[in-house]
Coordinates of C-alpha atoms in Angstrom, one line a residue:
Chain A
M1 CA -31.0 -19.0 6.9
A2 CA -27.3 -18.1 7.2
T3 CA -25.8 -17.6 10.6
R4 CA -22.6 -15.6 11.3
L5 CA -20.1 -16.8 13.9
Q6 CA -16.4 -17.1 14.7
F7 CA -14.1 -19.7 16.1
E8 CA -11.8 -18.0 18.7
N9 CA -11.7 -14.7 16.9
N10 CA -11.1 -16.5 13.6
C11 CA -13.6 -16.0 10.9
D12 CA -12.5 -19.1 8.9
I13 CA -15.1 -21.4 10.3
G14 CA -15.1 -23.7 7.3
V15 CA -11.6 -24.8 8.6
F16 CA -12.9 -25.9 12.0
S17 CA -16.2 -27.5 11.0
K18 CA -17.8 -29.6 8.3
L19 CA -21.5 -29.6 7.4
T20 CA -23.5 -32.1 5.3
N21 CA -27.2 -33.0 5.0
G22 CA -26.7 -36.0 7.4
Y23 CA -24.3 -34.7 10.1
C24 CA -22.1 -31.9 11.3
M25 CA -18.5 -32.1 12.6
V26 CA -17.0 -29.5 14.8
A27 CA -13.4 -29.2 16.1
I28 CA -12.8 -29.7 19.8
G29 CA -11.1 -27.1 21.8
G30 CA -13.1 -24.1 20.6
S31 CA -15.2 -22.2 23.1
E32 CA -18.6 -23.7 24.1
S33 CA -20.3 -20.8 22.3
F34 CA -19.1 -22.1 18.9
Y35 CA -20.5 -25.5 19.5
S36 CA -23.7 -24.2 21.0
V37 CA -24.5 -22.2 17.8
F38 CA -24.5 -25.4 15.8
E39 CA -26.4 -27.2 18.5
S40 CA -29.2 -24.6 18.5
E41 CA -29.5 -24.6 14.7
L42 CA -29.1 -28.3 14.0
G43 CA -29.8 -30.0 17.3
G44 CA -32.3 -32.8 16.9
V45 CA -32.2 -32.7 13.1
I46 CA -28.7 -34.0 12.5
P47 CA -26.0 -35.1 14.9
V48 CA -23.3 -32.5 15.8
V49 CA -20.1 -34.4 16.5
K50 CA -17.1 -32.9 18.3
T51 CA -13.9 -34.4 17.0
S52 CA -10.3 -33.9 16.0
I53 CA -8.6 -35.3 12.9
A54 CA -4.9 -36.4 13.1
G55 CA -4.9 -34.6 16.5
T56 CA -5.6 -31.3 14.8
R57 CA -8.6 -28.9 14.9
I58 CA -8.7 -28.3 11.1
V59 CA -11.3 -30.9 10.6
G60 CA -13.1 -29.0 7.9
R61 CA -10.1 -29.0 5.6
L62 CA -8.9 -32.6 6.2
C63 CA -12.1 -34.5 5.5
A64 CA -14.6 -34.7 2.7
G65 CA -18.1 -36.0 2.9
N66 CA -21.8 -36.0 2.2
K67 CA -24.9 -37.7 3.5
N68 CA -23.7 -41.0 2.1
G69 CA -20.1 -41.2 3.5
L70 CA -17.1 -39.5 5.0
L71 CA -13.6 -39.8 3.8
L72 CA -10.7 -39.3 6.2
P73 CA -7.0 -38.8 5.5
H74 CA -4.5 -41.6 6.4
T75 CA -3.2 -39.4 9.3
T76 CA -6.5 -40.0 11.2
T77 CA -5.9 -42.0 14.3
D78 CA -7.7 -45.2 15.1
Q79 CA -9.5 -43.6 18.1
E80 CA -10.7 -40.8 16.0
L81 CA -11.9 -43.2 13.3
Q82 CA -13.7 -45.3 15.9
H83 CA -15.3 -42.2 17.5
L84 CA -16.6 -41.0 14.2
R85 CA -18.0 -44.4 13.3
N86 CA -19.8 -44.5 16.6
S87 CA -21.1 -41.0 16.5
L88 CA -22.3 -40.7 12.9
P89 CA -25.5 -42.3 11.6
D90 CA -25.2 -45.9 10.5
Q91 CA -25.9 -45.1 6.9
V92 CA -22.8 -42.9 6.7
V93 CA -19.9 -45.0 5.5
V94 CA -16.7 -43.7 7.3
Q95 CA -13.6 -44.6 5.4
R96 CA -9.9 -43.7 5.9
I97 CA -8.0 -43.5 2.6
E98 CA -4.4 -43.7 1.6
E99 CA -3.9 -40.7 -0.4
K100 CA -0.8 -38.5 -0.5
L101 CA -2.9 -35.4 -0.7
S102 CA -4.1 -35.6 2.8
A103 CA -6.1 -32.4 3.1
L104 CA -9.1 -34.0 1.5
G105 CA -11.3 -31.0 2.3
N106 CA -9.1 -28.8 0.1
C107 CA -9.0 -31.3 -2.7
I108 CA -12.6 -32.5 -3.0
A109 CA -15.7 -30.4 -3.2
C110 CA -18.9 -32.4 -3.2
N111 CA -22.6 -32.5 -2.6
D112 CA -24.8 -35.7 -2.6
H113 CA -24.7 -36.3 -6.3
V114 CA -21.5 -34.9 -7.8
A115 CA -17.9 -34.2 -6.8
L116 CA -15.1 -32.0 -8.1
T117 CA -11.6 -33.1 -7.3
H118 CA -8.0 -32.0 -7.5
T119 CA -6.4 -32.8 -10.8
D120 CA -3.6 -34.8 -9.3
L121 CA -5.7 -37.1 -7.1
D122 CA -5.0 -40.9 -7.4
R123 CA -7.1 -42.9 -9.7
E124 CA -7.8 -45.2 -6.8
T125 CA -9.0 -42.3 -4.6
E126 CA -11.3 -41.2 -7.4
E127 CA -12.9 -44.6 -7.4
I128 CA -13.2 -44.7 -3.6
I129 CA -14.9 -41.3 -3.8
A130 CA -17.4 -42.5 -6.3
D131 CA -18.0 -45.6 -4.3
V132 CA -18.2 -44.3 -0.7
L133 CA -19.8 -40.9 -1.4
G134 CA -22.0 -42.2 -4.2
V135 CA -21.2 -39.4 -6.5
E136 CA -20.0 -38.8 -10.0
V137 CA -16.4 -37.5 -10.0
F138 CA -15.0 -34.7 -12.2
R139 CA -11.4 -33.5 -12.1
Q140 CA -11.6 -29.8 -12.5
T141 CA -10.0 -26.5 -11.7
I142 CA -11.7 -23.4 -10.4
A143 CA -10.4 -20.1 -11.7
G144 CA -7.1 -21.9 -12.5
N145 CA -6.8 -23.2 -8.9
I146 CA -6.4 -26.9 -8.4
L147 CA -7.6 -26.9 -4.8
V148 CA -11.2 -27.1 -5.8
G149 CA -12.3 -28.0 -2.3
S150 CA -11.0 -24.7 -1.0
F151 CA -12.4 -22.4 -3.6
C152 CA -16.0 -23.5 -3.8
A153 CA -18.8 -24.3 -1.4
L154 CA -21.4 -26.7 -2.8
S155 CA -24.8 -27.9 -1.8
N156 CA -27.5 -29.8 -3.7
R157 CA -29.2 -26.5 -4.5
G158 CA -26.4 -24.2 -5.5
G159 CA -22.8 -23.3 -5.4
L160 CA -20.5 -20.4 -4.6
V161 CA -17.1 -20.3 -6.3
H162 CA -13.9 -18.2 -6.4
P163 CA -14.7 -14.6 -7.5
H164 CA -12.3 -14.7 -10.5
T165 CA -14.1 -17.6 -12.2
S166 CA -14.8 -16.7 -15.8
I167 CA -18.3 -16.8 -17.3
E168 CA -17.3 -19.8 -19.5
D169 CA -16.0 -21.7 -16.5
L170 CA -19.1 -20.9 -14.5
D171 CA -21.3 -22.2 -17.3
E172 CA -19.2 -25.3 -17.7
L173 CA -19.1 -26.1 -14.0
S174 CA -22.8 -25.4 -13.7
T175 CA -23.5 -27.9 -16.4
L176 CA -21.3 -30.6 -14.8
L177 CA -22.8 -30.0 -11.3
Q178 CA -26.3 -29.4 -12.4
V179 CA -26.8 -26.5 -9.9
P180 CA -26.8 -22.8 -10.3
L181 CA -23.4 -21.2 -9.5
V182 CA -22.3 -17.7 -8.5
A183 CA -18.8 -16.3 -8.3
G184 CA -18.5 -14.4 -5.0
T185 CA -16.6 -13.8 -1.8
V186 CA -17.0 -14.5 1.9
N187 CA -15.6 -12.9 5.0
R188 CA -15.2 -9.4 3.6
G189 CA -13.5 -10.2 0.3
S190 CA -11.8 -13.5 1.1
E191 CA -11.5 -15.8 -2.0
V192 CA -11.2 -19.0 0.0
I193 CA -14.9 -19.7 0.0
A194 CA -14.8 -23.1 1.7
A195 CA -12.7 -21.8 4.6
G196 CA -15.1 -19.0 5.3
M197 CA -18.4 -20.8 5.1
I198 CA -20.2 -24.2 5.4
V199 CA -23.5 -25.0 3.9
N200 CA -26.1 -27.8 3.4
D201 CA -29.5 -27.8 1.8
W202 CA -31.3 -25.8 4.5
T203 CA -28.8 -23.8 6.4
S204 CA -25.4 -22.2 6.2
F205 CA -22.8 -20.7 8.6
C206 CA -20.4 -18.0 7.7
G207 CA -17.5 -16.1 9.3
S208 CA -18.6 -13.0 11.2
D209 CA -16.7 -10.7 8.9
T210 CA -19.1 -11.6 6.1
T211 CA -20.8 -8.5 4.8
A212 CA -24.5 -8.1 4.4
T213 CA -24.1 -8.2 0.6
E214 CA -22.1 -11.4 0.7
L215 CA -24.7 -13.0 3.0
S216 CA -27.6 -12.1 0.7
V217 CA -25.7 -13.6 -2.2
I218 CA -25.2 -16.8 -0.2
E219 CA -28.8 -17.0 0.9
S220 CA -30.1 -16.6 -2.6
V221 CA -27.7 -18.9 -4.5
F222 CA -28.2 -21.7 -1.9
K223 CA -31.9 -21.0 -1.8
L224 CA -31.9 -20.7 2.0
R225 CA -34.7 -18.1 2.0
D226 CA -36.9 -20.7 0.4
S227 CA -38.5 -18.3 -2.0
Q228 CA -35.9 -17.6 -4.6
P229 CA -36.8 -18.3 -8.2
S230 CA -33.8 -18.8 -10.5
V231 CA -34.5 -15.4 -12.2
I232 CA -33.1 -13.6 -9.2
V233 CA -30.0 -15.7 -9.1
D234 CA -29.4 -14.9 -12.8
E235 CA -29.9 -11.2 -12.1
M236 CA -27.4 -11.4 -9.3
R237 CA -25.0 -13.3 -11.4
K238 CA -25.1 -10.6 -14.1
S239 CA -24.5 -7.8 -11.7
L240 CA -21.7 -9.6 -10.0
I241 CA -19.9 -10.3 -13.3
D242 CA -20.3 -6.8 -14.5
S243 CA -18.2 -5.5 -11.6
Y244 CA -15.3 -7.8 -12.5
V245 CA -15.4 -7.2 -16.3
Chain B
M1 CA -26.9 -47.2 -9.3
P2 CA -25.3 -50.5 -8.3
R3 CA -22.3 -50.3 -6.1
K4 CA -18.9 -51.2 -7.6
P5 CA -17.1 -54.0 -5.8
R6 CA -14.5 -52.6 -3.4
R7 CA -10.9 -53.0 -4.5
K8 CA -8.2 -54.0 -2.0
Q9 CA -6.2 -50.9 -1.2
R10 CA -2.5 -51.2 -1.7
P11 CA -0.8 -49.2 1.1
K12 CA 1.5 -46.7 -0.6
S13 CA 4.9 -46.1 0.8
W14 CA 5.3 -42.5 0.4
P15 CA 8.8 -41.0 1.2
V16 CA 8.5 -39.0 4.3
T17 CA 10.2 -35.7 3.6
F18 CA 11.7 -34.0 6.6
S19 CA 14.9 -32.5 5.2
P20 CA 14.8 -29.2 3.4
F21 CA 16.6 -30.9 0.5
A22 CA 14.0 -33.6 0.1
R23 CA 11.3 -31.0 0.3
A24 CA 13.0 -29.0 -2.4
L25 CA 13.2 -32.1 -4.6
A26 CA 9.5 -32.9 -3.9
R27 CA 8.6 -29.4 -4.8
M28 CA 10.5 -29.6 -8.1
A29 CA 8.8 -32.9 -8.9
S30 CA 5.3 -31.8 -8.2
V31 CA 3.1 -30.4 -11.0
S32 CA 2.0 -27.3 -9.1
K33 CA 4.7 -25.4 -7.6
P34 CA 3.5 -23.1 -4.8
N35 CA 4.7 -19.5 -5.3
R36 CA 6.5 -19.4 -1.9
R37 CA 8.5 -16.4 -0.9
S38 CA 10.8 -16.8 2.1
K39 CA 10.9 -13.8 4.3
S40 CA 14.3 -14.3 5.9
I41 CA 16.6 -11.5 4.9
E42 CA 20.4 -11.1 4.9
S43 CA 21.8 -8.5 7.3
S44 CA 23.6 -6.1 5.0
E45 CA 21.6 -3.1 4.2
K46 CA 21.7 0.4 2.8
P47 CA 18.9 2.4 4.3
T48 CA 17.8 5.2 2.0
R49 CA 15.6 7.9 3.4
S50 CA 13.3 9.6 1.0
S51 CA 12.0 13.1 1.8
T52 CA 9.3 13.0 4.4
S53 CA 6.2 15.0 3.7
N54 CA 3.6 15.7 6.3
G55 CA 1.9 12.5 7.4
S56 CA 3.3 10.1 4.8
S57 CA 6.9 9.0 5.2
K58 CA 8.5 6.3 3.1
H59 CA 11.7 4.5 4.0
T60 CA 13.1 1.8 1.9
L61 CA 15.6 -0.8 3.0
E62 CA 17.6 -2.5 0.3
E63 CA 18.7 -6.0 0.8
R64 CA 21.4 -8.0 -1.0
P65 CA 19.8 -10.0 -3.9
E66 CA 20.1 -13.8 -3.9
G67 CA 19.8 -16.5 -6.5
S68 CA 16.3 -17.5 -7.6
E69 CA 14.4 -20.6 -6.3
S70 CA 14.3 -22.5 -9.5
S71 CA 18.0 -22.4 -10.5
D72 CA 19.2 -25.4 -8.6
G73 CA 16.4 -26.8 -6.5
E74 CA 18.2 -25.7 -3.3
F75 CA 16.4 -22.9 -1.6
D76 CA 18.8 -20.7 0.3
G77 CA 16.2 -18.8 2.1
V78 CA 17.3 -15.3 1.1
V79 CA 15.2 -12.9 -0.9
Q80 CA 15.6 -9.3 -1.9
A81 CA 12.9 -7.1 -0.5
D82 CA 12.2 -3.4 -0.4
F83 CA 10.1 -2.5 2.6
A84 CA 8.1 0.7 2.5
F85 CA 6.0 2.4 5.1
F86 CA 2.4 3.4 4.3
D87 CA -0.5 5.1 5.9
P88 CA -3.2 2.5 6.9
K89 CA -5.7 1.8 4.2
P90 CA -9.0 -0.1 4.3
N91 CA -7.4 -2.7 2.0
D92 CA -5.0 -3.7 4.8
F93 CA -7.8 -5.1 6.9
H94 CA -6.9 -8.8 6.6
G95 CA -3.2 -8.3 7.1
V96 CA -3.7 -6.1 10.1
K97 CA -6.3 -8.4 11.6
T98 CA -3.9 -11.4 11.2
L99 CA -1.1 -9.4 13.1
L100 CA -3.5 -8.6 15.9
Q101 CA -4.9 -12.2 16.2
T102 CA -3.3 -12.9 19.6
Y103 CA -3.3 -9.3 20.9
L104 CA -5.7 -10.1 23.8
D105 CA -4.6 -13.7 24.2
V106 CA -7.6 -16.0 23.7
E107 CA -10.3 -13.5 24.6
E108 CA -13.2 -13.3 22.2
W109 CA -13.6 -9.7 21.3
D110 CA -14.4 -7.3 18.5
L111 CA -11.1 -7.9 16.7
S112 CA -12.5 -6.8 13.4
G113 CA -13.7 -3.6 14.9
F114 CA -10.3 -2.9 16.5
A115 CA -8.6 -3.5 13.1
D116 CA -11.1 -1.1 11.5
L117 CA -10.4 1.5 14.1
I118 CA -6.7 1.4 13.4
L119 CA -7.2 1.6 9.7
E120 CA -9.5 4.6 10.0
Q121 CA -6.9 6.6 11.8
T122 CA -4.8 7.5 8.8
T123 CA -3.0 10.5 10.4
V124 CA -1.2 8.5 13.0
G125 CA -0.3 4.9 12.2
T126 CA 2.1 3.1 9.9
V127 CA 1.8 -0.2 8.0
V128 CA 5.0 -1.8 6.7
K129 CA 4.6 -3.6 3.4
V130 CA 6.9 -4.8 0.6
E131 CA 7.0 -2.4 -2.3
D132 CA 5.1 -3.5 -5.4
D133 CA 3.9 -6.6 -3.8
E134 CA 0.7 -7.9 -5.5
D135 CA -0.3 -9.7 -2.4
E136 CA -0.1 -6.5 -0.3
G137 CA 1.0 -8.5 2.7
V138 CA 1.3 -6.5 5.9
F139 CA 4.6 -7.2 7.7
A140 CA 4.3 -4.8 10.6
L141 CA 2.0 -2.3 12.2
A142 CA 2.5 0.6 14.6
T143 CA 0.0 3.0 15.9
A144 CA -1.1 5.0 18.9
L145 CA -4.8 5.2 19.8
N146 CA -6.2 7.7 22.3
L147 CA -8.2 5.8 24.8
W148 CA -10.6 8.6 25.5
R149 CA -11.4 9.3 21.9
Y150 CA -12.4 5.7 21.3
R151 CA -13.8 5.0 24.7
E152 CA -17.3 4.2 23.3
Q153 CA -16.0 1.5 20.9
R154 CA -16.9 -2.0 21.9
C155 CA -13.3 -3.2 21.2
I156 CA -11.8 -0.6 23.4
M157 CA -14.2 -1.2 26.2
K158 CA -13.4 -5.0 26.1
L159 CA -9.7 -4.2 25.9
K160 CA -9.9 -2.0 29.1
E161 CA -11.8 -4.8 30.8
F162 CA -9.1 -7.2 29.8
L163 CA -6.3 -5.0 31.1
L164 CA -8.1 -4.3 34.4
L165 CA -8.8 -8.0 34.9
K166 CA -5.1 -8.9 34.5
A167 CA -4.1 -6.0 36.8
S168 CA -6.5 -7.0 39.5
Q169 CA -4.2 -9.9 40.3
E170 CA -1.3 -7.5 40.8
K171 CA -1.1 -5.4 44.0
G172 CA -0.9 -1.7 43.7
V173 CA -0.9 -1.5 39.9
G174 CA -4.7 -1.9 39.5
D175 CA -5.6 1.6 40.8
Q176 CA -3.0 3.3 38.7
L177 CA -4.2 1.5 35.6
R178 CA -7.8 2.3 36.5
L179 CA -6.9 6.0 36.6
L180 CA -5.1 5.9 33.3
L181 CA -8.0 4.1 31.6
G182 CA -10.6 6.3 33.2
E183 CA -10.2 9.9 34.3
R184 CA -6.8 10.4 32.7
A185 CA -7.7 8.7 29.5
H186 CA -7.7 12.0 27.6
N187 CA -3.9 11.9 27.5
V188 CA -3.3 8.2 27.3
G189 CA -2.3 6.5 24.1
L190 CA -2.4 2.8 23.5
L191 CA 0.8 2.0 21.7
V192 CA 0.1 -0.9 19.3
S193 CA 3.1 -2.5 17.6
Q194 CA 2.8 -5.9 16.0
R195 CA 5.0 -7.5 13.3
V196 CA 6.0 -10.7 11.7
V197 CA 8.6 -12.6 13.8
N198 CA 11.5 -12.2 11.3
L199 CA 11.1 -8.5 10.4
P200 CA 14.6 -7.1 10.0
P201 CA 15.4 -5.1 13.2
Q202 CA 17.0 -2.3 11.2
L203 CA 13.5 -1.1 10.3
L204 CA 12.5 -0.5 13.9
P205 CA 14.2 2.9 14.6
H206 CA 12.6 4.2 11.4
L207 CA 9.2 2.7 12.3
Y208 CA 9.1 4.3 15.7
D209 CA 10.5 7.6 14.4
S210 CA 7.7 7.8 11.9
L211 CA 5.1 7.0 14.5
F212 CA 6.3 9.6 17.0
N213 CA 6.8 12.1 14.3
E214 CA 3.2 11.6 13.1
V215 CA 2.0 12.0 16.7
S216 CA 3.7 15.4 17.0
W217 CA 2.6 16.5 13.6
A218 CA -1.0 15.5 14.4
T219 CA -0.9 17.8 17.4
E220 CA -0.4 20.7 14.9
D221 CA -2.2 19.5 11.8
E222 CA -5.5 17.9 12.9
P223 CA -8.5 20.0 11.8
T224 CA -10.2 20.4 15.1
E225 CA -8.8 21.4 18.5
D226 CA -10.3 18.2 20.1
L227 CA -8.4 16.1 17.7
R228 CA -5.2 18.1 18.1
N229 CA -5.4 17.7 21.9
S230 CA -6.2 14.0 21.6
F231 CA -2.6 13.5 20.4
Q232 CA -1.0 15.3 23.2
F233 CA -0.2 12.0 24.9
K234 CA 1.3 12.1 28.4
H235 CA 1.3 8.4 28.9
Y236 CA 1.6 5.4 26.6
I237 CA 0.2 2.0 27.6
I238 CA 1.9 -1.0 25.9
L239 CA 0.6 -4.6 25.9
S240 CA 3.3 -7.0 24.7
K241 CA 4.7 -10.5 25.0
I242 CA 7.9 -11.7 26.7
Y243 CA 9.5 -15.0 27.7
K244 CA 10.2 -15.3 31.4
H245 CA 12.5 -18.0 32.9
K246 CA 10.5 -20.7 34.6
N247 CA 12.7 -20.6 37.6
A248 CA 12.8 -16.9 37.8
E249 CA 12.0 -17.0 41.5
Q250 CA 15.0 -19.1 42.3
Q251 CA 17.6 -16.4 41.8
K252 CA 20.4 -18.5 43.1
R253 CA 23.0 -17.8 40.5
K254 CA 25.6 -20.0 42.1
R255 CA 27.3 -20.8 38.8
S256 CA 29.1 -17.7 37.5
D257 CA 28.7 -19.0 34.0
D258 CA 25.0 -19.0 34.2
R259 CA 24.1 -17.3 30.9
E260 CA 20.4 -17.6 31.1
E261 CA 18.6 -14.3 31.2
E262 CA 15.6 -13.8 33.4
I263 CA 13.5 -12.3 30.6
V264 CA 13.8 -12.7 26.9
Y265 CA 12.0 -10.0 24.9
V266 CA 10.3 -11.0 21.7
K267 CA 10.5 -7.4 20.5
P268 CA 13.9 -5.7 21.2
E269 CA 12.3 -2.3 21.9
D270 CA 10.3 -3.8 24.8
E271 CA 13.5 -4.1 26.8
I272 CA 14.0 -0.3 26.5
F273 CA 10.4 0.4 27.2
H274 CA 10.5 -1.8 30.2
E275 CA 13.5 0.0 31.7
L276 CA 11.9 3.4 31.1
S277 CA 8.4 2.4 32.3
S278 CA 6.7 3.9 35.3
W279 CA 5.3 0.6 36.2
S280 CA 4.7 -2.8 34.6
F281 CA 3.5 -6.3 35.4
C282 CA 3.3 -9.7 33.8
F283 CA 0.5 -12.1 33.5
P284 CA 0.4 -15.7 32.3
L285 CA -0.9 -16.4 28.8
R286 CA -3.3 -19.1 28.0
T287 CA -2.0 -19.7 24.5
Q288 CA 1.2 -21.7 25.0
Q289 CA 2.9 -22.1 21.7
P290 CA 5.6 -24.8 21.4
A291 CA 8.8 -22.9 22.3
P292 CA 12.0 -23.2 20.2
H293 CA 14.7 -25.3 21.7
E294 CA 16.7 -22.4 23.1
L295 CA 13.6 -21.2 25.0
K296 CA 12.6 -24.5 26.6
N297 CA 13.2 -23.2 30.1
Y298 CA 11.0 -20.1 29.5
R299 CA 7.3 -19.5 29.6
S300 CA 5.6 -16.9 27.5
M301 CA 3.9 -14.2 29.4
G302 CA 2.0 -11.0 28.6
L303 CA 3.5 -7.7 29.7
I304 CA 1.6 -4.5 30.4
M305 CA 3.6 -1.4 31.0
T306 CA 3.2 2.3 30.9
V307 CA 5.7 4.8 29.7
E308 CA 5.7 8.6 30.2
A309 CA 5.6 10.5 26.9
D310 CA 8.6 12.6 28.0
K311 CA 10.7 9.5 28.1
I312 CA 10.2 8.9 24.4
P313 CA 13.2 10.9 23.1
T314 CA 15.4 8.8 25.4
F315 CA 13.7 5.7 24.0
R316 CA 14.4 6.7 20.4
Q317 CA 18.1 7.3 21.1
Q318 CA 18.5 4.0 23.0
L319 CA 16.7 2.1 20.3
T320 CA 18.9 3.4 17.6
S321 CA 22.1 2.5 19.5
L322 CA 20.7 -0.9 20.4
I323 CA 19.9 -1.8 16.8
N324 CA 23.1 -0.4 15.5
E325 CA 25.3 -2.3 17.9
G326 CA 23.3 -5.6 17.6

């Protein structure tokens, strides 16, 4: 099921939160209603952790993680690192990395098996990603954009990418990631997918400007309705691509 | 899959770039150059007025052209821009919404609905954009919304609640505001004017001219009598932001060279509106942005004021002379 919400009148909730199959991180300082939506959807299933990163609220864009691990930028303070290590489950490896591209959430898109990264990421960082997150790493661009973490939302069951991604790119990425992909938008036409929504294998949260059409695309590509055969995803993909051609 | 042994991490000493020069160097060296356009504009201008047809007026402001970014790595910060005024279009949704983000301070309200409302009213309302800009960024917005016509909208109801709540702390004003928002709302217009901080002030007289002209044209051109009457504004309510001196209460100006003003207006026309207003009051804002150095003794506050519609011609005159002398 996909839920719509906002963070202080801002529909870019993927900036202020991070969702994986093992945990959820939420920025501090937002109203209690933001936090309580997560609590009611996820409470009891996975921990919902309130935190800041580098003293900022943009936690979704600064960190990258999956159920195996969490990578934090070098600007993360020691207290924040300790707080996250204490609050997250023991099997999640929390690691702070020295990487000049410190907005890891914008540079890395990952699920539990595979990750797409910014083309200029350090070799070392690539190895750490493979190590800590337990994924296979691919340097890619999406619709010509190197900030792969911003322009795609990925789960183990599907992915939503920048609306201008070509059919060839979609096929290529789909083969790499081994999940069905759809090019689409969120928050009423916004191309920055990962800023507008967060998703894991059973639930998703989107900004409140997201239209009903966008929401139904999200629910079907990420198989959140639990009854979507791949045929329907292919049908949707055809009709979406027709409108851009 | 067996885990690879962890390598020792060499801490990288990355040069910390604080100066604009170093930033420009870093930008040149990086593989992906962001397509950044600075919005600071030189002051020389030649305003050209194109013929105004009913409802859609276009004014362009020519600015002196400057050297391009890539020529020598130094970015001077001056760009040529032609501003044009447009009627609100549905495409402008995101730009308008961004400009209105802090309109009601930190209140959670139907901001998207408010933006939609402004965009639907194409007869009165102006959006300032750069001509031929692919990004279609919205630089400024001006409109007047009749508070009776839209009284059923969630966003307007929440806005009225907000205004009344802030007024309840002020003596005397609350009742007058309640009248304006309630019984007299037929003739009350909410004047919404938001812009990017560095919009050239030379555009302001044209912006307000086009807004008030549209209002008077609408009283003649709207299809139904109700709509025509709805633009016969007698009062305008304005919600704006100012900086008030922290020690405003201590008006002991012993030193004759005390240059500090009591109120600093973010928008220059607010000073004129404030003088011409029937009543006004300030309230503290919860969003406290870090103030620039010159304003360190000031606190940002919200300002609500109401101006009679028959004072508008005076306003227009005073605004023109203020901008031309400044």
